[in-house]
């Protein structure tokens, strides 16, 4: 489990395909001393397992399924990646609950700077519309953010200067693919009410009461 607060922007040292998997070596001067073989590391939002660790870098083996659902397969030498280590029991929950399991890829539509902050518009598959709500949480490339506006297949977020500077967002440009993870609680709620929706065709407060809310 992660919080969506980036601890370091690492740098891809090598990215090579072996038997369909991606062997990814990432330089992380700050975090590598804390990483042990077998530890979970969130890389641009995707939970990965460290299989090799050196003083200033670590290596992960990204399987085909992860490559299919994320943008990790697009990484090249020198690319910056957002990094976060797994949450400890004594850690503060500064962002929101992030599992590291990517739901889908989004696409950067616009990037605007407004009065010192930045606004991003992200397109995504409309099948996930019911998981995107204004003021709700979302993780973009592993970064915990708040949805400011939502419409069919499109949502917006505002990014403060600190978050912008401490992530790989300055390298984003329109058209780029980004990893999206929707709010975990929202996904569980949807899973609970889906059987009621299928039987009744709509959802009201009585539906939630029968589901135990």
PDB file of C-alpha atoms in Angstrom:
ATOM      1  CA  UNK A   1       0.000   0.000   0.000  1.00  0.00           C
ATOM      2  CA  UNK A   2       1.160   3.531  -0.822  1.00  0.00           C
ATOM      3  CA  UNK A   3      -0.028   7.089  -0.175  1.00  0.00           C
ATOM      4  CA  UNK A   4       0.625   8.825  -3.496  1.00  0.00           C
ATOM      5  CA  UNK A   5       3.286  11.140  -2.041  1.00  0.00           C
ATOM      6  CA  UNK A   6       6.401  10.845  -4.205  1.00  0.00           C
ATOM      7  CA  UNK A   7       9.652  10.364  -2.285  1.00  0.00           C
ATOM      8  CA  UNK A   8      12.116  10.647  -5.162  1.00  0.00           C
ATOM      9  CA  UNK A   9      12.198  11.138  -8.912  1.00  0.00           C
ATOM     10  CA  UNK A  10      14.416   8.323 -10.123  1.00  0.00           C
ATOM     11  CA  UNK A  11      16.142   7.988 -13.469  1.00  0.00           C
ATOM     12  CA  UNK A  12      15.920   4.985 -15.780  1.00  0.00           C
ATOM     13  CA  UNK A  13      19.403   3.561 -16.302  1.00  0.00           C
ATOM     14  CA  UNK A  14      18.421   0.703 -18.581  1.00  0.00           C
ATOM     15  CA  UNK A  15      15.256  -0.840 -19.983  1.00  0.00           C
ATOM     16  CA  UNK A  16      15.542  -4.109 -21.881  1.00  0.00           C
ATOM     17  CA  UNK A  17      13.089  -6.812 -22.916  1.00  0.00           C
ATOM     18  CA  UNK A  18      13.862 -10.398 -21.942  1.00  0.00           C
ATOM     19  CA  UNK A  19      11.414 -13.187 -22.803  1.00  0.00           C
ATOM     20  CA  UNK A  20       8.583 -10.659 -22.995  1.00  0.00           C
ATOM     21  CA  UNK A  21       9.329  -9.050 -19.629  1.00  0.00           C
ATOM     22  CA  UNK A  22      10.937  -5.647 -19.097  1.00  0.00           C
ATOM     23  CA  UNK A  23      14.094  -5.565 -16.985  1.00  0.00           C
ATOM     24  CA  UNK A  24      14.130  -2.046 -15.603  1.00  0.00           C
ATOM     25  CA  UNK A  25      17.080  -0.552 -13.732  1.00  0.00           C
ATOM     26  CA  UNK A  26      16.355   2.710 -11.922  1.00  0.00           C
ATOM     27  CA  UNK A  27      18.833   5.055 -10.278  1.00  0.00           C
ATOM     28  CA  UNK A  28      17.474   6.211  -6.916  1.00  0.00           C
ATOM     29  CA  UNK A  29      20.255   7.719  -4.826  1.00  0.00           C
ATOM     30  CA  UNK A  30      17.953   8.623  -1.922  1.00  0.00           C
ATOM     31  CA  UNK A  31      15.767   5.515  -1.698  1.00  0.00           C
ATOM     32  CA  UNK A  32      18.058   2.660  -2.769  1.00  0.00           C
ATOM     33  CA  UNK A  33      19.752   2.381   0.656  1.00  0.00           C
ATOM     34  CA  UNK A  34      16.290   1.692   2.143  1.00  0.00           C
ATOM     35  CA  UNK A  35      15.311  -0.958  -0.420  1.00  0.00           C
ATOM     36  CA  UNK A  36      15.875  -4.686   0.083  1.00  0.00           C
ATOM     37  CA  UNK A  37      15.407  -7.479  -2.442  1.00  0.00           C
ATOM     38  CA  UNK A  38      11.722  -8.401  -2.426  1.00  0.00           C
ATOM     39  CA  UNK A  39      10.525  -4.961  -1.337  1.00  0.00           C
ATOM     40  CA  UNK A  40       7.634  -3.267  -3.123  1.00  0.00           C
ATOM     41  CA  UNK A  41       8.413  -0.020  -4.929  1.00  0.00           C
ATOM     42  CA  UNK A  42       5.831   2.146  -6.653  1.00  0.00           C
ATOM     43  CA  UNK A  43       7.201   3.205 -10.056  1.00  0.00           C
ATOM     44  CA  UNK A  44       5.014   5.787 -11.809  1.00  0.00           C
ATOM     45  CA  UNK A  45       2.036   4.334  -9.977  1.00  0.00           C
ATOM     46  CA  UNK A  46       2.733   0.641 -10.638  1.00  0.00           C
ATOM     47  CA  UNK A  47       3.729  -1.590  -7.719  1.00  0.00           C
ATOM     48  CA  UNK A  48       6.906  -3.470  -8.610  1.00  0.00           C
ATOM     49  CA  UNK A  49       9.213  -5.848  -6.722  1.00  0.00           C
ATOM     50  CA  UNK A  50      12.919  -5.132  -6.358  1.00  0.00           C
ATOM     51  CA  UNK A  51      14.900  -8.133  -7.634  1.00  0.00           C
ATOM     52  CA  UNK A  52      18.353  -6.556  -7.399  1.00  0.00           C
ATOM     53  CA  UNK A  53      19.605  -3.656  -5.288  1.00  0.00           C
ATOM     54  CA  UNK A  54      22.848  -1.711  -5.370  1.00  0.00           C
ATOM     55  CA  UNK A  55      24.024   1.346  -3.467  1.00  0.00           C
ATOM     56  CA  UNK A  56      22.358   3.896  -5.744  1.00  0.00           C
ATOM     57  CA  UNK A  57      19.979   1.876  -7.936  1.00  0.00           C
ATOM     58  CA  UNK A  58      17.605  -1.062  -8.040  1.00  0.00           C
ATOM     59  CA  UNK A  59      16.173  -3.420 -10.657  1.00  0.00           C
ATOM     60  CA  UNK A  60      12.647  -4.727 -11.210  1.00  0.00           C
ATOM     61  CA  UNK A  61      11.203  -7.328 -13.556  1.00  0.00           C
ATOM     62  CA  UNK A  62       8.030  -5.950 -15.164  1.00  0.00           C
ATOM     63  CA  UNK A  63       5.799  -8.724 -16.483  1.00  0.00           C
ATOM     64  CA  UNK A  64       3.763  -8.692 -19.690  1.00  0.00           C
ATOM     65  CA  UNK A  65       0.427  -8.011 -17.945  1.00  0.00           C
ATOM     66  CA  UNK A  66       1.851  -4.885 -16.295  1.00  0.00           C
ATOM     67  CA  UNK A  67       3.312  -3.717 -19.597  1.00  0.00           C
ATOM     68  CA  UNK A  68      -0.102  -4.126 -21.210  1.00  0.00           C
ATOM     69  CA  UNK A  69      -1.895  -1.993 -18.614  1.00  0.00           C
ATOM     70  CA  UNK A  70       0.716   0.692 -17.893  1.00  0.00           C
ATOM     71  CA  UNK A  71       3.115   3.080 -19.594  1.00  0.00           C
ATOM     72  CA  UNK A  72       6.217   1.357 -18.198  1.00  0.00           C
ATOM     73  CA  UNK A  73       6.880  -0.250 -21.567  1.00  0.00           C
ATOM     74  CA  UNK A  74       7.435   3.237 -23.019  1.00  0.00           C
ATOM     75  CA  UNK A  75      10.328   4.012 -20.660  1.00  0.00           C
ATOM     76  CA  UNK A  76      13.759   4.671 -22.129  1.00  0.00           C
ATOM     77  CA  UNK A  77      17.202   5.364 -20.692  1.00  0.00           C
ATOM     78  CA  UNK A  78      17.259   8.705 -18.909  1.00  0.00           C
ATOM     79  CA  UNK A  79      13.500   8.964 -18.373  1.00  0.00           C
ATOM     80  CA  UNK A  80      12.393  10.296 -14.954  1.00  0.00           C
ATOM     81  CA  UNK A  81      10.061   8.109 -12.878  1.00  0.00           C
ATOM     82  CA  UNK A  82       8.080   8.805  -9.713  1.00  0.00           C
ATOM     83  CA  UNK A  83       9.124   6.573  -6.815  1.00  0.00           C
ATOM     84  CA  UNK A  84       7.492   5.742  -3.495  1.00  0.00           C
ATOM     85  CA  UNK A  85       8.295   2.981  -1.017  1.00  0.00           C
ATOM     86  CA  UNK A  86       5.554   0.906   0.586  1.00  0.00           C
ATOM     87  CA  UNK A  87       3.652   2.386   3.511  1.00  0.00           C
ATOM     88  CA  UNK A  88       4.848   1.374   6.993  1.00  0.00           C
ATOM     89  CA  UNK A  89       2.488   0.885   9.966  1.00  0.00           C
ATOM     90  CA  UNK A  90       3.859   4.054  11.577  1.00  0.00           C
ATOM     91  CA  UNK A  91       3.671   6.163   8.400  1.00  0.00           C
ATOM     92  CA  UNK A  92       1.307   9.087   7.996  1.00  0.00           C
ATOM     93  CA  UNK A  93      -1.426   8.804   5.377  1.00  0.00           C
ATOM     94  CA  UNK A  94      -0.614  12.105   3.717  1.00  0.00           C
ATOM     95  CA  UNK A  95      -2.302  11.428   0.384  1.00  0.00           C
ATOM     96  CA  UNK A  96      -4.871   8.647  -0.073  1.00  0.00           C
ATOM     97  CA  UNK A  97      -4.839   4.847  -0.237  1.00  0.00           C
ATOM     98  CA  UNK A  98      -2.974   3.833  -3.391  1.00  0.00           C
ATOM     99  CA  UNK A  99      -2.638   0.120  -4.147  1.00  0.00           C
ATOM    100  CA  UNK A 100      -0.184   0.366  -7.025  1.00  0.00           C
ATOM    101  CA  UNK A 101      -2.521  -1.563  -9.328  1.00  0.00           C
ATOM    102  CA  UNK A 102      -3.190   0.518 -12.439  1.00  0.00           C
ATOM    103  CA  UNK A 103      -6.767   0.596 -13.709  1.00  0.00           C
ATOM    104  CA  UNK A 104      -6.126   2.072 -17.143  1.00  0.00           C
ATOM    105  CA  UNK A 105      -4.016   4.456 -19.171  1.00  0.00           C
ATOM    106  CA  UNK A 106      -5.032   8.074 -19.531  1.00  0.00           C
ATOM    107  CA  UNK A 107      -3.847  10.626 -22.051  1.00  0.00           C
ATOM    108  CA  UNK A 108      -2.703  14.151 -21.286  1.00  0.00           C
ATOM    109  CA  UNK A 109      -4.980  16.521 -23.212  1.00  0.00           C
ATOM    110  CA  UNK A 110      -3.900  19.945 -21.978  1.00  0.00           C
ATOM    111  CA  UNK A 111      -1.364  21.451 -19.570  1.00  0.00           C
ATOM    112  CA  UNK A 112      -1.963  25.008 -18.412  1.00  0.00           C
ATOM    113  CA  UNK A 113      -0.110  27.179 -15.930  1.00  0.00           C
ATOM    114  CA  UNK A 114      -2.487  29.379 -13.955  1.00  0.00           C
ATOM    115  CA  UNK A 115      -1.242  31.795 -11.285  1.00  0.00           C
ATOM    116  CA  UNK A 116       1.710  29.682 -10.220  1.00  0.00           C
ATOM    117  CA  UNK A 117      -0.049  26.322 -10.274  1.00  0.00           C
ATOM    118  CA  UNK A 118      -0.739  23.928 -13.127  1.00  0.00           C
ATOM    119  CA  UNK A 119      -3.946  22.437 -14.469  1.00  0.00           C
ATOM    120  CA  UNK A 120      -4.001  19.156 -16.341  1.00  0.00           C
ATOM    121  CA  UNK A 121      -6.843  17.655 -18.342  1.00  0.00           C
ATOM    122  CA  UNK A 122      -6.667  13.896 -18.732  1.00  0.00           C
ATOM    123  CA  UNK A 123      -8.694  11.749 -21.100  1.00  0.00           C
ATOM    124  CA  UNK A 124      -9.573   8.179 -20.149  1.00  0.00           C
ATOM    125  CA  UNK A 125     -11.935   5.344 -21.229  1.00  0.00           C
ATOM    126  CA  UNK A 126     -15.552   6.340 -20.524  1.00  0.00           C
ATOM    127  CA  UNK A 127     -16.228   2.933 -18.942  1.00  0.00           C
ATOM    128  CA  UNK A 128     -14.570   4.345 -15.807  1.00  0.00           C
ATOM    129  CA  UNK A 129     -16.781   7.455 -15.615  1.00  0.00           C
ATOM    130  CA  UNK A 130     -18.551   6.322 -12.442  1.00  0.00           C
ATOM    131  CA  UNK A 131     -15.201   6.212 -10.595  1.00  0.00           C
ATOM    132  CA  UNK A 132     -14.287   9.839 -11.305  1.00  0.00           C
ATOM    133  CA  UNK A 133     -16.039  12.446  -9.160  1.00  0.00           C
ATOM    134  CA  UNK A 134     -15.238  16.106  -8.390  1.00  0.00           C
ATOM    135  CA  UNK A 135     -13.279  16.410  -5.117  1.00  0.00           C
ATOM    136  CA  UNK A 136     -12.527  12.689  -5.275  1.00  0.00           C
ATOM    137  CA  UNK A 137      -9.031  11.212  -5.152  1.00  0.00           C
ATOM    138  CA  UNK A 138      -7.101   9.836  -8.100  1.00  0.00           C
ATOM    139  CA  UNK A 139      -3.503   8.746  -8.659  1.00  0.00           C
ATOM    140  CA  UNK A 140      -1.746   9.915 -11.827  1.00  0.00           C
ATOM    141  CA  UNK A 141       1.644   8.257 -12.369  1.00  0.00           C
ATOM    142  CA  UNK A 142       1.483   7.380  -8.677  1.00  0.00           C
ATOM    143  CA  UNK A 143       0.785  10.941  -7.482  1.00  0.00           C
ATOM    144  CA  UNK A 144      -2.197  11.500  -5.182  1.00  0.00           C
ATOM    145  CA  UNK A 145      -4.347  14.296  -6.614  1.00  0.00           C
ATOM    146  CA  UNK A 146      -7.862  15.687  -6.262  1.00  0.00           C
ATOM    147  CA  UNK A 147     -10.262  15.786  -9.202  1.00  0.00           C
ATOM    148  CA  UNK A 148     -11.394  19.362  -9.848  1.00  0.00           C
ATOM    149  CA  UNK A 149     -13.779  18.669 -12.715  1.00  0.00           C
ATOM    150  CA  UNK A 150     -15.181  15.561 -14.329  1.00  0.00           C
ATOM    151  CA  UNK A 151     -17.029  14.881 -17.555  1.00  0.00           C
ATOM    152  CA  UNK A 152     -17.502  11.927 -19.863  1.00  0.00           C
ATOM    153  CA  UNK A 153     -14.040  10.527 -20.529  1.00  0.00           C
ATOM    154  CA  UNK A 154     -12.238  13.622 -19.242  1.00  0.00           C
ATOM    155  CA  UNK A 155     -11.205  15.012 -15.863  1.00  0.00           C
ATOM    156  CA  UNK A 156      -9.089  17.875 -14.573  1.00  0.00           C
ATOM    157  CA  UNK A 157      -6.667  18.261 -11.669  1.00  0.00           C
ATOM    158  CA  UNK A 158      -4.823  21.235 -10.209  1.00  0.00           C
ATOM    159  CA  UNK A 159      -1.206  20.783  -9.136  1.00  0.00           C
ATOM    160  CA  UNK A 160       0.552  23.014  -6.617  1.00  0.00           C
ATOM    161  CA  UNK A 161       4.170  24.093  -7.276  1.00  0.00           C
ATOM    162  CA  UNK A 162       5.636  21.745  -4.628  1.00  0.00           C
ATOM    163  CA  UNK A 163       3.994  18.668  -6.148  1.00  0.00           C
ATOM    164  CA  UNK A 164       4.976  19.798  -9.639  1.00  0.00           C
ATOM    165  CA  UNK A 165       8.621  20.182  -8.645  1.00  0.00           C
ATOM    166  CA  UNK A 166       8.833  16.897  -6.684  1.00  0.00           C
ATOM    167  CA  UNK A 167       7.446  14.659  -9.459  1.00  0.00           C
ATOM    168  CA  UNK A 168       8.079  13.927 -13.130  1.00  0.00           C
ATOM    169  CA  UNK A 169       5.141  16.122 -14.177  1.00  0.00           C
ATOM    170  CA  UNK A 170       7.424  18.851 -15.645  1.00  0.00           C
ATOM    171  CA  UNK A 171       8.382  16.337 -18.355  1.00  0.00           C
ATOM    172  CA  UNK A 172       4.768  15.676 -19.381  1.00  0.00           C
ATOM    173  CA  UNK A 173       3.417  16.973 -22.672  1.00  0.00           C
ATOM    174  CA  UNK A 174       0.042  16.713 -24.429  1.00  0.00           C
ATOM    175  CA  UNK A 175      -0.477  13.262 -25.897  1.00  0.00           C
ATOM    176  CA  UNK A 176       1.586  11.442 -23.270  1.00  0.00           C
ATOM    177  CA  UNK A 177       0.161   8.307 -21.677  1.00  0.00           C
ATOM    178  CA  UNK A 178      -0.179   8.345 -17.883  1.00  0.00           C
ATOM    179  CA  UNK A 179      -0.997   5.578 -15.423  1.00  0.00           C
ATOM    180  CA  UNK A 180      -4.344   6.018 -13.662  1.00  0.00           C
ATOM    181  CA  UNK A 181      -5.527   4.392 -10.455  1.00  0.00           C
ATOM    182  CA  UNK A 182      -9.018   5.339  -9.328  1.00  0.00           C
ATOM    183  CA  UNK A 183     -10.013   5.685  -5.685  1.00  0.00           C
ATOM    184  CA  UNK A 184      -9.857   2.302  -3.951  1.00  0.00           C
ATOM    185  CA  UNK A 185     -12.866   2.947  -1.722  1.00  0.00           C
ATOM    186  CA  UNK A 186     -14.945   3.991  -4.715  1.00  0.00           C
ATOM    187  CA  UNK A 187     -14.073   0.740  -6.476  1.00  0.00           C
ATOM    188  CA  UNK A 188     -15.173  -1.339  -3.492  1.00  0.00           C
ATOM    189  CA  UNK A 189     -18.453   0.575  -3.224  1.00  0.00           C
ATOM    190  CA  UNK A 190     -19.101  -0.007  -6.920  1.00  0.00           C
ATOM    191  CA  UNK A 191     -18.400  -3.718  -6.507  1.00  0.00           C
ATOM    192  CA  UNK A 192     -20.897  -3.920  -3.635  1.00  0.00           C
ATOM    193  CA  UNK A 193     -23.747  -2.085  -5.378  1.00  0.00           C
ATOM    194  CA  UNK A 194     -23.292  -3.611  -8.856  1.00  0.00           C
ATOM    195  CA  UNK A 195     -25.503  -6.662  -8.075  1.00  0.00           C
ATOM    196  CA  UNK A 196     -28.303  -4.350  -6.882  1.00  0.00           C
ATOM    197  CA  UNK A 197     -27.922  -2.168  -9.955  1.00  0.00           C
ATOM    198  CA  UNK A 198     -28.122  -5.208 -12.225  1.00  0.00           C
ATOM    199  CA  UNK A 199     -31.382  -6.350 -10.596  1.00  0.00           C
ATOM    200  CA  UNK A 200     -33.086  -2.980 -10.183  1.00  0.00           C
ATOM    201  CA  UNK A 201     -31.618  -0.811 -12.916  1.00  0.00           C
ATOM    202  CA  UNK A 202     -31.045   2.171 -10.625  1.00  0.00           C
ATOM    203  CA  UNK A 203     -29.444   3.013  -7.295  1.00  0.00           C
ATOM    204  CA  UNK A 204     -30.989   5.061  -4.482  1.00  0.00           C
ATOM    205  CA  UNK A 205     -30.501   5.420  -0.717  1.00  0.00           C
ATOM    206  CA  UNK A 206     -32.490   2.253  -0.078  1.00  0.00           C
ATOM    207  CA  UNK A 207     -30.008   0.362  -2.269  1.00  0.00           C
ATOM    208  CA  UNK A 208     -27.153   1.520  -0.050  1.00  0.00           C
ATOM    209  CA  UNK A 209     -29.045   0.553   3.109  1.00  0.00           C
ATOM    210  CA  UNK A 210     -29.615  -2.978   1.835  1.00  0.00           C
ATOM    211  CA  UNK A 211     -25.918  -3.185   0.951  1.00  0.00           C
ATOM    212  CA  UNK A 212     -25.016  -2.426   4.562  1.00  0.00           C
ATOM    213  CA  UNK A 213     -24.118   1.266   4.381  1.00  0.00           C
TER     214      UNK A 213
END
